[in-house]
PDB file of C-alpha atoms in Angstrom:
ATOM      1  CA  UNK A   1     117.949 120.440  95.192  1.00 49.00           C
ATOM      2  CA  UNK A   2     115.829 123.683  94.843  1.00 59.00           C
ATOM      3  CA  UNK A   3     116.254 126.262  97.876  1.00 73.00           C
ATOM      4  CA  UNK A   4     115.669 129.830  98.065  1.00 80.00           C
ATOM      5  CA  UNK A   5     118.540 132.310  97.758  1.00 85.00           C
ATOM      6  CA  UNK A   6     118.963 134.722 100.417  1.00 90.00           C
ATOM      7  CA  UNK A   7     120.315 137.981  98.022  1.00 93.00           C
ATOM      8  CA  UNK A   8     122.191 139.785 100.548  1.00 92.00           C
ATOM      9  CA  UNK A   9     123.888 136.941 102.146  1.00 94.00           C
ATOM     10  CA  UNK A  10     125.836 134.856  99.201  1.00 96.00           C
ATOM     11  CA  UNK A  11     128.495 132.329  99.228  1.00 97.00           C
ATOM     12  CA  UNK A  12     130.250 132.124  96.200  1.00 98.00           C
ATOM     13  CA  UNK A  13     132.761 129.238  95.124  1.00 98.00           C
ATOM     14  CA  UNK A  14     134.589 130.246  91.682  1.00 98.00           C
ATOM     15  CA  UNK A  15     137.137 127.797  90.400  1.00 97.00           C
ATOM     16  CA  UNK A  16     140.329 129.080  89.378  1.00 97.00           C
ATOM     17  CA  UNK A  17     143.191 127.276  87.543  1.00 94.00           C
ATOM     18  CA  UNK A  18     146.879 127.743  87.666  1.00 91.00           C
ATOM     19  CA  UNK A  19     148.342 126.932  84.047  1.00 88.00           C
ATOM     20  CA  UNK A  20     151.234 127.351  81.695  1.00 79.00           C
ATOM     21  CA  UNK A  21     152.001 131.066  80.932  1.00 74.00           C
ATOM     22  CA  UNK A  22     151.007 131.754  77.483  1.00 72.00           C
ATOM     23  CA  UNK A  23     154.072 134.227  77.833  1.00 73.00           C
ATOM     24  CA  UNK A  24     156.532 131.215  77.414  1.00 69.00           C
ATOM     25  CA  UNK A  25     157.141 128.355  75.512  1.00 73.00           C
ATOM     26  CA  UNK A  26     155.476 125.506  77.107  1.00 71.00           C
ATOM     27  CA  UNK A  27     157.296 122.134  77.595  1.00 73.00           C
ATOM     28  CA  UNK A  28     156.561 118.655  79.110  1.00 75.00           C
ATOM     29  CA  UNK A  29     158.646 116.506  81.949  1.00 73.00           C
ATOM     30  CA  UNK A  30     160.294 113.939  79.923  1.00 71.00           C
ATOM     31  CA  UNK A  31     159.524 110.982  82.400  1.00 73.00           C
ATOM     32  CA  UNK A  32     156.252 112.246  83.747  1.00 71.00           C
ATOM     33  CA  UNK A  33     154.678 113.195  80.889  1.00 70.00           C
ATOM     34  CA  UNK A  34     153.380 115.974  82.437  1.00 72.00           C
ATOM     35  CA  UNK A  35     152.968 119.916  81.356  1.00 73.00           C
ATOM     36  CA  UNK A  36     156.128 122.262  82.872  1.00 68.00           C
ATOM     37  CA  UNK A  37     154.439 124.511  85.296  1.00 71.00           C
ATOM     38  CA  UNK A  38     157.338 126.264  86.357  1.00 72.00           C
ATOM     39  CA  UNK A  39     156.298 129.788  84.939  1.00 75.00           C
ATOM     40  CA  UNK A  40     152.425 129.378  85.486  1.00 84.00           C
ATOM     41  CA  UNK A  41     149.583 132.165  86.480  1.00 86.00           C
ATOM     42  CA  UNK A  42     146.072 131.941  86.898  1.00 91.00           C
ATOM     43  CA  UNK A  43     143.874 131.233  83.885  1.00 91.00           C
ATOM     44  CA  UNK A  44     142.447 134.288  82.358  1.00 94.00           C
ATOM     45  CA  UNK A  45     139.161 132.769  81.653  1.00 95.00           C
ATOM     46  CA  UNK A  46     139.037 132.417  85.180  1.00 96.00           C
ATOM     47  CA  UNK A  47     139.091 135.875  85.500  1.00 97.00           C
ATOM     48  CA  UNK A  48     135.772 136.226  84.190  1.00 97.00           C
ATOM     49  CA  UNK A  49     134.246 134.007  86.461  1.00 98.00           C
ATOM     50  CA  UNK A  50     136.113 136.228  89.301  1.00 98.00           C
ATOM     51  CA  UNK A  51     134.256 138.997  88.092  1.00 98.00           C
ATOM     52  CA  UNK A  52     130.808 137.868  87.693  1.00 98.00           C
ATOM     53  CA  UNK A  53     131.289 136.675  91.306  1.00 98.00           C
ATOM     54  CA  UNK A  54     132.222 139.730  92.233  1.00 97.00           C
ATOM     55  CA  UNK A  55     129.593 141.548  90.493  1.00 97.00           C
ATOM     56  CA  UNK A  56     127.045 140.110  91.761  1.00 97.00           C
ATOM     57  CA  UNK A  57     127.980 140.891  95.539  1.00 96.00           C
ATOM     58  CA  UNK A  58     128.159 144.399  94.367  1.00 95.00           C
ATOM     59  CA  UNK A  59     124.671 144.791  92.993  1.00 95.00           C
ATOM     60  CA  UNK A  60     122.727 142.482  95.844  1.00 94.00           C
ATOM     61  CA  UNK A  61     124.471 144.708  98.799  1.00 90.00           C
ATOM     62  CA  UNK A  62     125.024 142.679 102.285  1.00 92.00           C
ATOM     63  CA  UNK A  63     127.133 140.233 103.713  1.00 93.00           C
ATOM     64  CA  UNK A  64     128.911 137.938 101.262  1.00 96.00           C
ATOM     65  CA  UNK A  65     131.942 135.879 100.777  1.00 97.00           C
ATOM     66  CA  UNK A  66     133.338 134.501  97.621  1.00 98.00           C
ATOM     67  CA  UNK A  67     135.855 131.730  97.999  1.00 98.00           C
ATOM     68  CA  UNK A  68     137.986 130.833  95.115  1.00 98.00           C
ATOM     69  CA  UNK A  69     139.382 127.559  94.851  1.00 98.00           C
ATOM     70  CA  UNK A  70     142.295 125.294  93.129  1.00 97.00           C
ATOM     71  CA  UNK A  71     143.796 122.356  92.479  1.00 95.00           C
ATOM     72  CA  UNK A  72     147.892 121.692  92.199  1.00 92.00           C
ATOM     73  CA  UNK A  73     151.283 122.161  93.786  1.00 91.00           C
ATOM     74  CA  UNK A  74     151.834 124.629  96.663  1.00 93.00           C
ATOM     75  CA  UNK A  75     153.171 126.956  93.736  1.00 91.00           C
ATOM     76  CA  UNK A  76     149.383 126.792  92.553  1.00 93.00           C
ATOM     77  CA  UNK A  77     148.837 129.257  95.560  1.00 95.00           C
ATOM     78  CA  UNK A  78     150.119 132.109  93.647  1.00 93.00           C
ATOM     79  CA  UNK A  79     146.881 131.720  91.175  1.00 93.00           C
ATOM     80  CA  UNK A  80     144.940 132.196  93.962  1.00 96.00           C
ATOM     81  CA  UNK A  81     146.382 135.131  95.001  1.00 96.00           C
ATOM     82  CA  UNK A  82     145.802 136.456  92.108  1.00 96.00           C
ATOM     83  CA  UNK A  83     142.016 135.838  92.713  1.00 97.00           C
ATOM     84  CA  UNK A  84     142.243 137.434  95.627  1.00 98.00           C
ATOM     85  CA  UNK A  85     144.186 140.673  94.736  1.00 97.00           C
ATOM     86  CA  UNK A  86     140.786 140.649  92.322  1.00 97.00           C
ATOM     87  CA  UNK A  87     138.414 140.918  95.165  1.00 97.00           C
ATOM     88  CA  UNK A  88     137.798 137.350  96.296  1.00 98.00           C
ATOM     89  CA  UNK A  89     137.472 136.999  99.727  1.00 98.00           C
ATOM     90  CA  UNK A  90     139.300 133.415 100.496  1.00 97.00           C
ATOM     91  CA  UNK A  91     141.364 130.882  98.669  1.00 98.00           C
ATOM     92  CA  UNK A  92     141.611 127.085  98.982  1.00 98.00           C
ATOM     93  CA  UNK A  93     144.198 125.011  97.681  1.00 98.00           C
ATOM     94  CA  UNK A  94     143.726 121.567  96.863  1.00 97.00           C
ATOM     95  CA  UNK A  95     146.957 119.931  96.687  1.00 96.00           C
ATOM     96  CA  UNK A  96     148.535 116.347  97.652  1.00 95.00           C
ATOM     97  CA  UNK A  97     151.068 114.326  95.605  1.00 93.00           C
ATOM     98  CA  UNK A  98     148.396 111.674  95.137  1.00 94.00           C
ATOM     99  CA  UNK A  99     146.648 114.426  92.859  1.00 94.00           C
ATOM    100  CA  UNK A 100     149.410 114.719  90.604  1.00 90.00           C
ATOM    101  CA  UNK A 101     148.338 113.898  87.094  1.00 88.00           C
ATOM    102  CA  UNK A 102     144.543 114.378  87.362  1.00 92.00           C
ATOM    103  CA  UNK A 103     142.749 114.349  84.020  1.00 92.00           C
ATOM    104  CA  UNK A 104     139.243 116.167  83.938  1.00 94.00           C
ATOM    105  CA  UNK A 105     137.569 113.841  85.478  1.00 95.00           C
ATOM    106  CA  UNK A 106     139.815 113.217  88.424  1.00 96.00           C
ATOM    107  CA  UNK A 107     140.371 116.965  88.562  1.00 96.00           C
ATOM    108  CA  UNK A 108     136.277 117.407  88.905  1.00 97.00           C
ATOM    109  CA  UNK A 109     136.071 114.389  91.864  1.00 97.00           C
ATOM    110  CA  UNK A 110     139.070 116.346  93.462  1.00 97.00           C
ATOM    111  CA  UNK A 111     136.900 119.845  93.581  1.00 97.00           C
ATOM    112  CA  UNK A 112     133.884 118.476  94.282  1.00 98.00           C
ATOM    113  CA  UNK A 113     135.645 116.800  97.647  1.00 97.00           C
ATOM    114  CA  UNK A 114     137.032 120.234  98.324  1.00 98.00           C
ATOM    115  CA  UNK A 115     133.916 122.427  97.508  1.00 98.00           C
ATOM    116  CA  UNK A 116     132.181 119.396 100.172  1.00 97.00           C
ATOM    117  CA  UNK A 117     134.644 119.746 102.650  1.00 97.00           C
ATOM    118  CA  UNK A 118     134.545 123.290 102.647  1.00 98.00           C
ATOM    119  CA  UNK A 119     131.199 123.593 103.382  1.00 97.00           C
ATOM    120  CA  UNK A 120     131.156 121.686 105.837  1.00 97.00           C
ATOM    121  CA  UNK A 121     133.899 122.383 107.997  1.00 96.00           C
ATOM    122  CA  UNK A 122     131.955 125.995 107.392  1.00 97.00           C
ATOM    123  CA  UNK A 123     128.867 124.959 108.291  1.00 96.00           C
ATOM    124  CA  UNK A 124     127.934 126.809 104.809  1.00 95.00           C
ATOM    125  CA  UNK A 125     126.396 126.001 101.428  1.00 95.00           C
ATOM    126  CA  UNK A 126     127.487 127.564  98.204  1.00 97.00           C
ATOM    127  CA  UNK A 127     124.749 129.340  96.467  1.00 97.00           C
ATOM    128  CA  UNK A 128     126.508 129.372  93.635  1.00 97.00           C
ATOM    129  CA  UNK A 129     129.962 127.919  91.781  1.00 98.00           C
ATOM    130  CA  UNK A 130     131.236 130.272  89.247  1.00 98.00           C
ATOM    131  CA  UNK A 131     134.168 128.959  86.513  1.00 97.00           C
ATOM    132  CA  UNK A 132     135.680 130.197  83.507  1.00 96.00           C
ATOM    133  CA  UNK A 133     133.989 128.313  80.278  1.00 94.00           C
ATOM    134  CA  UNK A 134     137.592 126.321  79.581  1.00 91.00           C
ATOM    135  CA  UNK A 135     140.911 126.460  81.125  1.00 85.00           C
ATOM    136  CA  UNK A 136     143.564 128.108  78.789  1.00 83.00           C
ATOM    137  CA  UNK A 137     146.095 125.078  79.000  1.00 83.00           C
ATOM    138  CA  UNK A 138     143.709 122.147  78.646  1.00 80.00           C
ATOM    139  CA  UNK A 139     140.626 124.094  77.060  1.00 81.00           C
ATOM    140  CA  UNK A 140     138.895 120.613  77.186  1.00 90.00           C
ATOM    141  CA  UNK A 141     135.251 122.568  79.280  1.00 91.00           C
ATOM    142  CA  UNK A 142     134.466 119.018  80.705  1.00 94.00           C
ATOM    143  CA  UNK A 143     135.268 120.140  84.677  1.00 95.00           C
ATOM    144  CA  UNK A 144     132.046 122.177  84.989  1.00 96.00           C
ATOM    145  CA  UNK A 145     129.642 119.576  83.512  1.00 96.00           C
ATOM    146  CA  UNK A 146     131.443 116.608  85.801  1.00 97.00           C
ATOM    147  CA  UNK A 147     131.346 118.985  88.387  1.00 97.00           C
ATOM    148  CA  UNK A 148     127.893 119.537  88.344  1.00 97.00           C
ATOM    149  CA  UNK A 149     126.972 115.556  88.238  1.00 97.00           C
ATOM    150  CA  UNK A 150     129.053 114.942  91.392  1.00 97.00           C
ATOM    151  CA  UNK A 151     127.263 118.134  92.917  1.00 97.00           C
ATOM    152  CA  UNK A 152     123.833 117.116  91.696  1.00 97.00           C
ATOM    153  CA  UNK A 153     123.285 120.827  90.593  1.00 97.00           C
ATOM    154  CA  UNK A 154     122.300 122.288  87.747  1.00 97.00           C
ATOM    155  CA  UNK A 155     124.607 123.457  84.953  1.00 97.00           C
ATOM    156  CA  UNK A 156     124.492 126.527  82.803  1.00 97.00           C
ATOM    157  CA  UNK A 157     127.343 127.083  80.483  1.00 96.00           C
ATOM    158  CA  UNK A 158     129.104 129.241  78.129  1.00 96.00           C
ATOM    159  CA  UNK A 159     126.992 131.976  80.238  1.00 97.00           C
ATOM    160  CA  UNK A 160     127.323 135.654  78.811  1.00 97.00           C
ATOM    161  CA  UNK A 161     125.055 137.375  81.647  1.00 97.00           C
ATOM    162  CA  UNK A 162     123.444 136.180  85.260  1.00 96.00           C
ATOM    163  CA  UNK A 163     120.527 137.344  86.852  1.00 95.00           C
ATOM    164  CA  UNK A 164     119.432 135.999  90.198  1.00 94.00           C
ATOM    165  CA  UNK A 165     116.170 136.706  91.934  1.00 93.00           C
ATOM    166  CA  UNK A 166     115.701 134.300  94.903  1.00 91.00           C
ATOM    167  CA  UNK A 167     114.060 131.535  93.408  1.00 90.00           C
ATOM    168  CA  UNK A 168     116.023 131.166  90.213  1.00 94.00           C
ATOM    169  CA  UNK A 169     119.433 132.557  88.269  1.00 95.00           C
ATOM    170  CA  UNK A 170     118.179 133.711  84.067  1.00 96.00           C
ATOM    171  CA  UNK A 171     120.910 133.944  81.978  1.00 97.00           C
ATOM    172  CA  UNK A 172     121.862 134.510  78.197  1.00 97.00           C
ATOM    173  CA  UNK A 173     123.761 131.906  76.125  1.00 96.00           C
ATOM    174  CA  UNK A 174     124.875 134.015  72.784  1.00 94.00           C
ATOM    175  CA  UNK A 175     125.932 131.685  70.232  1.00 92.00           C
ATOM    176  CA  UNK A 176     126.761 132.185  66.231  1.00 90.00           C
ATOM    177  CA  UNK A 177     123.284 133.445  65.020  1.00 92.00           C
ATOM    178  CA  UNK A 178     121.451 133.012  68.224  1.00 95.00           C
ATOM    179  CA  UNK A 179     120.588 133.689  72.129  1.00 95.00           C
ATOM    180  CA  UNK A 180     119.244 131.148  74.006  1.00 96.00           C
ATOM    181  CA  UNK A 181     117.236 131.801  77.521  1.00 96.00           C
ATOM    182  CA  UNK A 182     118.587 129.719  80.300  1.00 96.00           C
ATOM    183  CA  UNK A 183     116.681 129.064  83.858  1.00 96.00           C
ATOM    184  CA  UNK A 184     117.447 127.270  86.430  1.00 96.00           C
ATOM    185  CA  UNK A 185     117.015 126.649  90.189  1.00 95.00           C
ATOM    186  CA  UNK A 186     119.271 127.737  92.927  1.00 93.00           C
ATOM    187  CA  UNK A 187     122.093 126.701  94.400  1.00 95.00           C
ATOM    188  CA  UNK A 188     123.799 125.936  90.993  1.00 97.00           C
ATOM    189  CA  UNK A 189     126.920 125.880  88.474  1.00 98.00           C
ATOM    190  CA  UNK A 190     127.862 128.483  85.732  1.00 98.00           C
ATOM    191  CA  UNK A 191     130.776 128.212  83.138  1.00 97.00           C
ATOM    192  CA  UNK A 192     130.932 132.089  81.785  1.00 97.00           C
ATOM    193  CA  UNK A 193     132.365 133.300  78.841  1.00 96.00           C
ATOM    194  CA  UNK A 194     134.333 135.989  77.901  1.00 95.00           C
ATOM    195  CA  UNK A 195     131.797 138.178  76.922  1.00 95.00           C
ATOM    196  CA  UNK A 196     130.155 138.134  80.368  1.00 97.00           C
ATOM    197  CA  UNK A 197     132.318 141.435  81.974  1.00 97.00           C
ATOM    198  CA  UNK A 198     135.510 143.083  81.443  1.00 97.00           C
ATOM    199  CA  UNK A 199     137.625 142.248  84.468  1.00 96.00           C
ATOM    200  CA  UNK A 200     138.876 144.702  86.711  1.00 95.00           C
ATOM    201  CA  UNK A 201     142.665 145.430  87.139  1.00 94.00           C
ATOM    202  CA  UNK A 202     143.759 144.929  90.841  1.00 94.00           C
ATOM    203  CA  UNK A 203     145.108 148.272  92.331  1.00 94.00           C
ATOM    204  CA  UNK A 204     147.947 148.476  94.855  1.00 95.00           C
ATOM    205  CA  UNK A 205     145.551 148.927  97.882  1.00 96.00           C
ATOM    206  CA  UNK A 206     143.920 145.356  96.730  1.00 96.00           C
ATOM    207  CA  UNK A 207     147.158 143.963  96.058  1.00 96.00           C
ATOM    208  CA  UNK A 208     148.416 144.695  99.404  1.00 96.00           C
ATOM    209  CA  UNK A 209     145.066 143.517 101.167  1.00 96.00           C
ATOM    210  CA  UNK A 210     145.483 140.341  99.369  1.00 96.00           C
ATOM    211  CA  UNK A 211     148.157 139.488 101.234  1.00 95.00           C
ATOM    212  CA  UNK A 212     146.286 138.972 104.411  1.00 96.00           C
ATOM    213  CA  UNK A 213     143.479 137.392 103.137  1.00 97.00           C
ATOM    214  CA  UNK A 214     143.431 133.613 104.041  1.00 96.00           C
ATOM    215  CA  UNK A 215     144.572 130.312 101.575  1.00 97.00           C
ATOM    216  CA  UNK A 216     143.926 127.605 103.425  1.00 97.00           C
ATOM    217  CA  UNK A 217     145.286 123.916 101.848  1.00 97.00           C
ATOM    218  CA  UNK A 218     143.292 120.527 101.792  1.00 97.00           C
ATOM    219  CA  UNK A 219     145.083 117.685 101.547  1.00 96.00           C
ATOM    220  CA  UNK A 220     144.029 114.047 100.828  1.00 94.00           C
ATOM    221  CA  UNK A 221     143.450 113.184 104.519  1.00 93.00           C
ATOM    222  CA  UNK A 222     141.019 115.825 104.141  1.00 94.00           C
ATOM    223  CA  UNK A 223     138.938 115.207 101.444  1.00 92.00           C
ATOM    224  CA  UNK A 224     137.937 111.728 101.675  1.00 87.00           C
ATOM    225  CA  UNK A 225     138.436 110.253  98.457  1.00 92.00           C
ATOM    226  CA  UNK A 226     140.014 107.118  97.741  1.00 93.00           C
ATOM    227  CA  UNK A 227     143.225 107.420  96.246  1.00 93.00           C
ATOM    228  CA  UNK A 228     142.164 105.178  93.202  1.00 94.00           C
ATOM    229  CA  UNK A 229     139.946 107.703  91.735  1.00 94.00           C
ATOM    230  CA  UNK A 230     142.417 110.762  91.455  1.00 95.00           C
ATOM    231  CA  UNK A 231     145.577 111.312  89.838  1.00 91.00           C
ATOM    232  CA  UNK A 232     146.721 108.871  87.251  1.00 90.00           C
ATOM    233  CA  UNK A 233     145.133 105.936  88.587  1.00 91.00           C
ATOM    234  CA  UNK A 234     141.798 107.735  88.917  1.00 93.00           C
ATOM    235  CA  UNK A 235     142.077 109.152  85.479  1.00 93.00           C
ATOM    236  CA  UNK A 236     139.949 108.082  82.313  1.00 92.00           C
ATOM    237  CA  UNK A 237     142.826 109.719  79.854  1.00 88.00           C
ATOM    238  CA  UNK A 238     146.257 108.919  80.308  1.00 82.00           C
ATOM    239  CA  UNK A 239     149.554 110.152  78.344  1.00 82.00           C
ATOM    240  CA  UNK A 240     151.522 107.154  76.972  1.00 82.00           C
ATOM    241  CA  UNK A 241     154.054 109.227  74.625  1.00 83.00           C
ATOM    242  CA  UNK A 242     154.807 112.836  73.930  1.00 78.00           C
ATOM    243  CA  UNK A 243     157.286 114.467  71.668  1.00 78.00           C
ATOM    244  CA  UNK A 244     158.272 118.095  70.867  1.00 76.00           C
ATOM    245  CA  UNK A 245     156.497 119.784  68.189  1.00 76.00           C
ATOM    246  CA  UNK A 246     158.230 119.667  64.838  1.00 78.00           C
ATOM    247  CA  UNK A 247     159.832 123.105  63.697  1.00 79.00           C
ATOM    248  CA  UNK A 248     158.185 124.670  61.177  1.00 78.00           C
ATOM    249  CA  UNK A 249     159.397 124.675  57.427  1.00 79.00           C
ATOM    250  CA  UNK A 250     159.670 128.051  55.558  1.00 77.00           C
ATOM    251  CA  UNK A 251     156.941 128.449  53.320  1.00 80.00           C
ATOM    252  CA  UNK A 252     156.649 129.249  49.628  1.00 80.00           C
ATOM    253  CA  UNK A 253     156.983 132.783  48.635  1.00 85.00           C
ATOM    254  CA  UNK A 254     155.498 134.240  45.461  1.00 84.00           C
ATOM    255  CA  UNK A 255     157.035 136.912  43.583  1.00 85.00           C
ATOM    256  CA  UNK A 256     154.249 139.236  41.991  1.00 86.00           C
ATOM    257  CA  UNK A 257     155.274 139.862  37.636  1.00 85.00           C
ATOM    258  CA  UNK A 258     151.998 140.378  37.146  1.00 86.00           C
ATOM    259  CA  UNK A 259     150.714 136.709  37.528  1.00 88.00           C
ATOM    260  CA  UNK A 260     150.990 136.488  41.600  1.00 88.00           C
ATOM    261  CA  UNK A 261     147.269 135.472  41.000  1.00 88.00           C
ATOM    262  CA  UNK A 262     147.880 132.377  39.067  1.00 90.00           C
ATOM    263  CA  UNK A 263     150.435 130.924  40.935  1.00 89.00           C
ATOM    264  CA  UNK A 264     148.323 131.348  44.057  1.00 90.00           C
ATOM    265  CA  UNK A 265     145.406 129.501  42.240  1.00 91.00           C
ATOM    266  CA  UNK A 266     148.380 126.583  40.696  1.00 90.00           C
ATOM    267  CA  UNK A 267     149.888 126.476  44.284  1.00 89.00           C
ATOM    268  CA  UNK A 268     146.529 125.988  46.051  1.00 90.00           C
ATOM    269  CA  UNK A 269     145.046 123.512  43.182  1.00 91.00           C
ATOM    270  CA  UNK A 270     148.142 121.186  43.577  1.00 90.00           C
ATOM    271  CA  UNK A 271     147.151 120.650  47.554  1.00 87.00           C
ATOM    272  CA  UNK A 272     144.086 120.272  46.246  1.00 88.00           C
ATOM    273  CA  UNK A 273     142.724 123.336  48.486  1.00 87.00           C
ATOM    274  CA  UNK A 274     140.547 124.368  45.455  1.00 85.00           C
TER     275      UNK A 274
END
């Protein structure tokens, strides 16, 4: 699906994901087996993918719009406020009891639905869909790479810089003792990593004009999916038990008379860590 980009008129979808705040203890629902999202916030790898977004609107100047979208209760809403208050221009919240309990794979069949729908009750096509290179609850990465097989787009990820020109998007992969080259045809999906930008800090004029920039909510009627392939029942991983984390024991301390050393080395060899 190879097109030409038109660099002063974009359309950028970034994904955004409402999770546990790291802030807080997290805890699961007893009977649904579920995370606690009660004190949630946007994903801060998401934040990156805001920014590269948002970055490239700056430096191709024109006419652009960069929608960010999510999937969850209407609470989820307030993670995509947060994207906006960042500089994106729209939000979309995907949300419908029947999505409750989506594993990756359901979550990925849910977006791609919305980023469809979207588009065409816009009569637009993304260029581009920008996401964070894991979700800080999860951190399983799968979304992008499902996402892009239900798109048919391409798929770059772990991305630490994006060039466009309007045939193509270059970027750099950095990994432990390498960089790799990456090219690929337009429109297409990035995961970017952390290392991509430095994202900005919302002031209080973009705060307050965040508030009157549109979320608009797509339920199941809307995105024409059969039930059976989201939520639990559409999910390839399912939760059968979960139990709270065992407290931690208090560990061994060593008093140093001159032979700290040799207890560390005894202590280690009878783990058998040496």
């Amino acid at each position: 699906m190879s097109a030409e980009l038109s660099l002063d008129h974009l359309t950028i979808a970034v994904l955004v994901k409402y999770v546990p705040d790291t802030q807080f203890d997290q805890t699961i629902d007893a009977e649904e087996l579920t995370v606690n999202r009660e004190e949630s916030v946007m994903s801060e790898l998401d934040e990156y993918a805001v920014e590269a977004a948002l970055q490239i609107t700056e430096k191709h100047q024109g006419e652009h719009k960069v929608v960010a979208f999510a999937m969850g209760p209407a609470s989820a809403s307030k993670g995509l406020r947060r994207a906006l208050q960042l500089g994106a221009d729209e939000g979309v919240l995907l949300s419908d009891e029947a999505l409750a309990g989506s594993d990756a794979a359901a979550t990925a069949r849910a977006l791609a639905a919305g980023v469809k729908h979207w588009q065409k009750t816009n009569a637009a096509t993304f260029d581009m869909v920008l996401t964070g290179m894991a979700s800080t609850d999860g951190e399983t990465s799968l979304v992008p790479a499902q996402l892009a097989e239900l798109l048919e787009l391409p798929l770059l990820t772990n991305v630490a810089s994006l060039e466009l020109s309007e045939q193509e998007v270059s970027a750099r992969r950095d990994l432990d003792d390498i960089s790799q080259e990456l090219h690929a045809p337009v429109p297409f999906i990035a995961s970017v990593t952390d290392q991509i930008n430095t994202p900005r800090y919302p002031n209080f004029k973009a705060i307050m004009a965040a508030k009157k920039k549109p979320i608009i909510t797509f339920t199941l009627d809307d995105l024409d999916l059969d039930p059976s392939t989201i939520g639990r029942a559409g999910s390839w991983v399912l939760v059968e038990d979960a139990k709270e984390r065992a407290e931690r024991t208090a560990g061994e301390i060593i008093t140093d008379d001159g032979d700290a050393g040799v207890q560390l080395a005894d202590f280690l060899a009878s783990r058998n860590l040496i």
